mmCIF file of C-alpha atoms in Angstrom:
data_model
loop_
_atom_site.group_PDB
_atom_site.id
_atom_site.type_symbol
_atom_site.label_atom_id
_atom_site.label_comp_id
_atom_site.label_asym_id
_atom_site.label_seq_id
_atom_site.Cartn_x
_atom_site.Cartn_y
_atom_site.Cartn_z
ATOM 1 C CA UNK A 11 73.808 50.545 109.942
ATOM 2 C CA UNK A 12 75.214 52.235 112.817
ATOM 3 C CA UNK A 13 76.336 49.032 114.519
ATOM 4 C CA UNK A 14 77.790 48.291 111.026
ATOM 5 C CA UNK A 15 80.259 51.536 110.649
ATOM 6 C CA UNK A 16 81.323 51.940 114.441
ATOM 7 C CA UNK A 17 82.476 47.585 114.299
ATOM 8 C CA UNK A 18 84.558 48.922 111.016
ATOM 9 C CA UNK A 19 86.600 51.832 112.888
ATOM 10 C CA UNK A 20 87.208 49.269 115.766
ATOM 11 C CA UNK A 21 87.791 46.413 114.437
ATOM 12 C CA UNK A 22 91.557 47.756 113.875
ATOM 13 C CA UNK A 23 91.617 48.271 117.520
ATOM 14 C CA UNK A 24 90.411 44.793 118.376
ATOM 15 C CA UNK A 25 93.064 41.802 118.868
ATOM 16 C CA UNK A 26 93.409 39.741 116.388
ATOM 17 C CA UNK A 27 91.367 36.515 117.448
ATOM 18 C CA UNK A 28 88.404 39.907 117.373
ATOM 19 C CA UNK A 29 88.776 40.489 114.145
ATOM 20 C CA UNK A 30 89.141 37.028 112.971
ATOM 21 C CA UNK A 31 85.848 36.532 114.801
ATOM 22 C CA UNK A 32 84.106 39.497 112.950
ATOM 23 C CA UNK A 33 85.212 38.289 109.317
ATOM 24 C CA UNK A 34 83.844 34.750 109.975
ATOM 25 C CA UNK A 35 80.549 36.307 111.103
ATOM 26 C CA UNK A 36 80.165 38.327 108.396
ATOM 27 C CA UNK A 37 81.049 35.430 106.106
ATOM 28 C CA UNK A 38 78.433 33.418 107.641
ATOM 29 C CA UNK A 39 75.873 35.170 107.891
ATOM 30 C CA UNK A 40 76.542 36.703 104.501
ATOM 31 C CA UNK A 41 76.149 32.753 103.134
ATOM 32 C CA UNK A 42 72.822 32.456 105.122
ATOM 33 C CA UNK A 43 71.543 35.601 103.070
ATOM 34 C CA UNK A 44 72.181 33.839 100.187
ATOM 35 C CA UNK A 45 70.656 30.792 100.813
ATOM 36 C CA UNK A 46 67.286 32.469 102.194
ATOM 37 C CA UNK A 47 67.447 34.459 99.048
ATOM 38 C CA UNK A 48 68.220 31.487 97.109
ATOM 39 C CA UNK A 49 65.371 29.212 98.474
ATOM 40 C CA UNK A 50 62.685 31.881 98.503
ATOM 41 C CA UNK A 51 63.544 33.051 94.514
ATOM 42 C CA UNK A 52 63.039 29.059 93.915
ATOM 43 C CA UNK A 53 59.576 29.089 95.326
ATOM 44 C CA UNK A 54 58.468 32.575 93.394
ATOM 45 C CA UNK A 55 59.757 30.869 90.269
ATOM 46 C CA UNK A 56 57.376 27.909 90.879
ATOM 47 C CA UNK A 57 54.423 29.880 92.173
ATOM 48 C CA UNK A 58 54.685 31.587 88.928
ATOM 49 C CA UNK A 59 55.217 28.836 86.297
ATOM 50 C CA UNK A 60 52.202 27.127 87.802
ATOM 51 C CA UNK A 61 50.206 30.339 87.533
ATOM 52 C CA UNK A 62 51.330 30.854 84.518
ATOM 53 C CA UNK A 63 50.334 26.963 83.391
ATOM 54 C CA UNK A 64 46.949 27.247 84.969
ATOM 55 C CA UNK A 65 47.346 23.861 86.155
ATOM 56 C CA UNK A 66 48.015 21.710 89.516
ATOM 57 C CA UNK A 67 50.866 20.369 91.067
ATOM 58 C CA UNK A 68 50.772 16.810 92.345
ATOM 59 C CA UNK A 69 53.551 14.887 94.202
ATOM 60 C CA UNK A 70 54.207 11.141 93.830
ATOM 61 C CA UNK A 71 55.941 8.765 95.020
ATOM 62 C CA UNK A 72 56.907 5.403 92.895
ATOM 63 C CA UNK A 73 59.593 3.037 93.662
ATOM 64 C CA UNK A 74 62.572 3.580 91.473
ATOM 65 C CA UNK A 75 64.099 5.916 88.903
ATOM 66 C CA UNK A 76 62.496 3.971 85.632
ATOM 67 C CA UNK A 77 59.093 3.330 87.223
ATOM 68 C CA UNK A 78 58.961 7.661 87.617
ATOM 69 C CA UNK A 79 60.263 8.481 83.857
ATOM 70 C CA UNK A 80 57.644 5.534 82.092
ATOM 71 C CA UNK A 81 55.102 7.252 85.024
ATOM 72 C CA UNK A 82 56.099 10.616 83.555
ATOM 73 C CA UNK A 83 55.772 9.627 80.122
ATOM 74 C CA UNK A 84 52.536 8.027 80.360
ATOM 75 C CA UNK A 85 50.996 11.539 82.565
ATOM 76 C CA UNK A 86 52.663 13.744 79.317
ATOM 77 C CA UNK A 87 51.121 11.437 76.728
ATOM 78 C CA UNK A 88 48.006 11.839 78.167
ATOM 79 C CA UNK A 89 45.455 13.494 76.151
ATOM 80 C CA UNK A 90 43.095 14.093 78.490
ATOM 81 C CA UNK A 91 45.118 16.441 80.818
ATOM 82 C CA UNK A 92 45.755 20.091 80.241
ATOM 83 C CA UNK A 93 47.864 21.355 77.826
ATOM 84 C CA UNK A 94 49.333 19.380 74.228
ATOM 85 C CA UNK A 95 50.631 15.697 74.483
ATOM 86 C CA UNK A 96 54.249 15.085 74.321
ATOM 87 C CA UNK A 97 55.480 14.954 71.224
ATOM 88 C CA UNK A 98 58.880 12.623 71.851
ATOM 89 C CA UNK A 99 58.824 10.232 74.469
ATOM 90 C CA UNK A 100 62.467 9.063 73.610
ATOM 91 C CA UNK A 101 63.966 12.657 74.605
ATOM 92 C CA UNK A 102 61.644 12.147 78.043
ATOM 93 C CA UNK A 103 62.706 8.978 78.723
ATOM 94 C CA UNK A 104 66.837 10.080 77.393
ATOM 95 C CA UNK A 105 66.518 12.855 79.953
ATOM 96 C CA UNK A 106 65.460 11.255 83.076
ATOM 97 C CA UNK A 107 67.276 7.739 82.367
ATOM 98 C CA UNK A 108 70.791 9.292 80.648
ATOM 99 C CA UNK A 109 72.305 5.594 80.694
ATOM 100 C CA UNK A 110 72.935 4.497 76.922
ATOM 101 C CA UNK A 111 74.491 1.141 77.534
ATOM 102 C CA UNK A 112 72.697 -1.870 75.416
ATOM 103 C CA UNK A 113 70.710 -2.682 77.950
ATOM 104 C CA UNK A 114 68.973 0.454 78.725
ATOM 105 C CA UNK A 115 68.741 1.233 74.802
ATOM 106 C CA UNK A 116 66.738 -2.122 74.791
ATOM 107 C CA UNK A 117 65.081 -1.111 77.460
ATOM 108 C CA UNK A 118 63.888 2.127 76.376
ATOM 109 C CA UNK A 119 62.782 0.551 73.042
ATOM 110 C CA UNK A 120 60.475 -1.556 74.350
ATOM 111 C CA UNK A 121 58.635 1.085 76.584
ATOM 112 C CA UNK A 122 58.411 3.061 73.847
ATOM 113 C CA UNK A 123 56.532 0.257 72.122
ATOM 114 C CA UNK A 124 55.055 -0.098 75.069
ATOM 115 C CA UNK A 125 54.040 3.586 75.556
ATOM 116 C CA UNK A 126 52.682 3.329 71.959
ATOM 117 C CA UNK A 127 50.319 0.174 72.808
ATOM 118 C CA UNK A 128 49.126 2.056 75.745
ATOM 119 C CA UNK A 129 48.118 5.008 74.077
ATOM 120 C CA UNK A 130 46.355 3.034 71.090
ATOM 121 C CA UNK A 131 44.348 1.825 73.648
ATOM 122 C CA UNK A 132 40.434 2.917 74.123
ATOM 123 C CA UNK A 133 39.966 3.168 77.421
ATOM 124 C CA UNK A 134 36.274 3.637 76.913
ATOM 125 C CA UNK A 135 36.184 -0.605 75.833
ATOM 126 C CA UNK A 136 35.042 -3.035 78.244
ATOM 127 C CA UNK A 137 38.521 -4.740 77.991
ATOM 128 C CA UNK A 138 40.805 -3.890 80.858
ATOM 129 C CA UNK A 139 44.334 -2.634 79.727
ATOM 130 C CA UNK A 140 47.020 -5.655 79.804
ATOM 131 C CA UNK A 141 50.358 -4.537 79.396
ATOM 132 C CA UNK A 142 52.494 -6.047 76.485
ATOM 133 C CA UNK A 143 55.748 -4.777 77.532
ATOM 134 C CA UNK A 144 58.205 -7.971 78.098
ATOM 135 C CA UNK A 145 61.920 -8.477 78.311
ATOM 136 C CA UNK A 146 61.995 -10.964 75.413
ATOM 137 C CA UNK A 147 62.803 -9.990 71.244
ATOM 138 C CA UNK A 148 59.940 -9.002 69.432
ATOM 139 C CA UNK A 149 62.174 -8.400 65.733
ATOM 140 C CA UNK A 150 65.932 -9.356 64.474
ATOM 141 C CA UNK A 151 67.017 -5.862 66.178
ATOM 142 C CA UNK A 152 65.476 -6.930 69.379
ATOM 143 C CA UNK A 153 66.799 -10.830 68.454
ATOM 144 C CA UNK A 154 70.666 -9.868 67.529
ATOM 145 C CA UNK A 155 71.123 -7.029 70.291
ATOM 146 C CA UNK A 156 69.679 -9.365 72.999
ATOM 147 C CA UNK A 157 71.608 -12.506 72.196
ATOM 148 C CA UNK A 158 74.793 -10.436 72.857
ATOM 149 C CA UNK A 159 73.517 -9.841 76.433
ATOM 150 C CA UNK A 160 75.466 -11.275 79.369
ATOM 151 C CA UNK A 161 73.363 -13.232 82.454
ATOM 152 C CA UNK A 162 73.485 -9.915 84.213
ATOM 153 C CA UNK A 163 72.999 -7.793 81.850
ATOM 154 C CA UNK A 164 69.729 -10.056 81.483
ATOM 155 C CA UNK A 165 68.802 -9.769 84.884
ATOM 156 C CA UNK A 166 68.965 -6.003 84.866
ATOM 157 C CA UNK A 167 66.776 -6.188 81.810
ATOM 158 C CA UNK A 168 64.218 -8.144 83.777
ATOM 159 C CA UNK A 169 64.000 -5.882 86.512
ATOM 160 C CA UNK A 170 64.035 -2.875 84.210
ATOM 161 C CA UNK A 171 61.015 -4.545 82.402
ATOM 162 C CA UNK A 172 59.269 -5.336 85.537
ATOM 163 C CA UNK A 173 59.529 -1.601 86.767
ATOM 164 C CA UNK A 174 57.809 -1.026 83.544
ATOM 165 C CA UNK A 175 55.101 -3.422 83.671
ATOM 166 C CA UNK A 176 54.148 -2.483 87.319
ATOM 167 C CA UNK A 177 54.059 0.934 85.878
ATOM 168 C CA UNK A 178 51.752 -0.119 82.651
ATOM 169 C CA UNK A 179 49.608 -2.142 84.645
ATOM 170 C CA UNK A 180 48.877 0.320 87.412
ATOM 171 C CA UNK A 181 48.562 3.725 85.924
ATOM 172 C CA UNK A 182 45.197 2.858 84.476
ATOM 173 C CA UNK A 183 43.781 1.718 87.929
ATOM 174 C CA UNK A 184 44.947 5.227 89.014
ATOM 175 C CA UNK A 185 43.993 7.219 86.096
ATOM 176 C CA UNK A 186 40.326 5.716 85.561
ATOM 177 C CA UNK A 187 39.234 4.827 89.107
ATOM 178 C CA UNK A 188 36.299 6.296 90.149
ATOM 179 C CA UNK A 189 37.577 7.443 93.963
ATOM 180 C CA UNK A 190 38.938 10.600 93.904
ATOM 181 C CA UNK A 191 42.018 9.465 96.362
ATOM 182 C CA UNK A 192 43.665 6.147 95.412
ATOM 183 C CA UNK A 193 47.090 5.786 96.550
ATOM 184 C CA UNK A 194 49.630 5.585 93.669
ATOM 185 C CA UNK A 195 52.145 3.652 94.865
ATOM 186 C CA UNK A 196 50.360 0.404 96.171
ATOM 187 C CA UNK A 197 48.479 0.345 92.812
ATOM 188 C CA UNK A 198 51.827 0.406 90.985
ATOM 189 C CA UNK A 199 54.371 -1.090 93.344
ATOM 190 C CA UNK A 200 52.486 -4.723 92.951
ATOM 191 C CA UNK A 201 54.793 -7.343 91.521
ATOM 192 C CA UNK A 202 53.714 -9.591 88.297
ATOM 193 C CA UNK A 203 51.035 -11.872 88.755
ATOM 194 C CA UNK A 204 48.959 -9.626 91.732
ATOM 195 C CA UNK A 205 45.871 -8.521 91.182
ATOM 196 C CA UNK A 206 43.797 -5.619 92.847
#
């Protein structure tokens, strides 16, 4: 504090290059204060929502943007973690994936038909889970909206639909294996037609 008040009464004093050099410290390090503050507010804010939850956090890591929002839909649908299911999977999917060209609002119909056939599915039978999601039309909707679709808008479909299916097909390998470590994103990364 001292320091403070006797660099105030001579800073006039100082040249100007001085003082110039003064006001960009304290600029500087007045922006580092804020970004300490900033970053440590962030973590006391999550230590306390997942106190508050009474749950734990998990990191993973999947290959693209649409495998991680069908990933996060399947974990929220879940009914055998904590808390209540998720009641819209639409809004999920809307928030993470924004896009609302015809392609992706094609695409997001099917996983939800997709997320639908998943969760309808005992996974207490004998029969393992097989995916059903698929790029071709299943209605008229389906029939009319995909016949307007362009070769690449096609081929963005496809890979759309494959970042689903590798997402289908592996999260019951993760979610029902018996080892308590089984790395997420070989199980979910395989392409069509692997098997594990």
């Amino acid at each position: 504090m001292i320091q403070f008040l006797l660099q105030l009464l001579l800073i006039p004093l100082c040249t100007l290059f001085g003082q110039l050099t003064f006001l960009a410290s304290f600029v500087v390090s007045g922006g580092y204060h804020l970004y300490v503050v900033s970053h440590e507010a962030e973590k006391v804010h999550q230590e306390l929502l997942l106190q508050q939850l009474s749950v734990q956090m998990d990191k993973r890591k999947l290959g693209t943007r649409t495998q991680m929002a069908v990933f996060t839909c399947l974990v929220l649908g879940d009914t055998d973690r904590q808390g209540p299911p998720m009641s819209n999977p639409g809004a999920v999917l809307s928030h993470i994936l924004p896009n609302e060209t015809p392609v992706w609002r094609y695409w997001k119909r099917k996983v939800l038909r997709g997320l639908a056939h998943f969760w309808n599915w005992d996974s207490e039978s004998s029969l393992p889970y097989t995916p059903s999601i698929q790029a071709v039309p299943e209605d008229q909707t389906d029939v009319d909206e995909y016949s307007n679709f362009t070769k690449q808008d096609i081929s963005l479909l496809d890979d759309l639909i494959d970042d689903a299916w590798c997402v289908f097909n592996g999260y019951p390998k993760w979610r029902y294996s018996e080892s308590e470590v089984v790395e997420l994103e070989k199980i979910i990364l395989l392409p069509r037609g692997s098997s594990t």
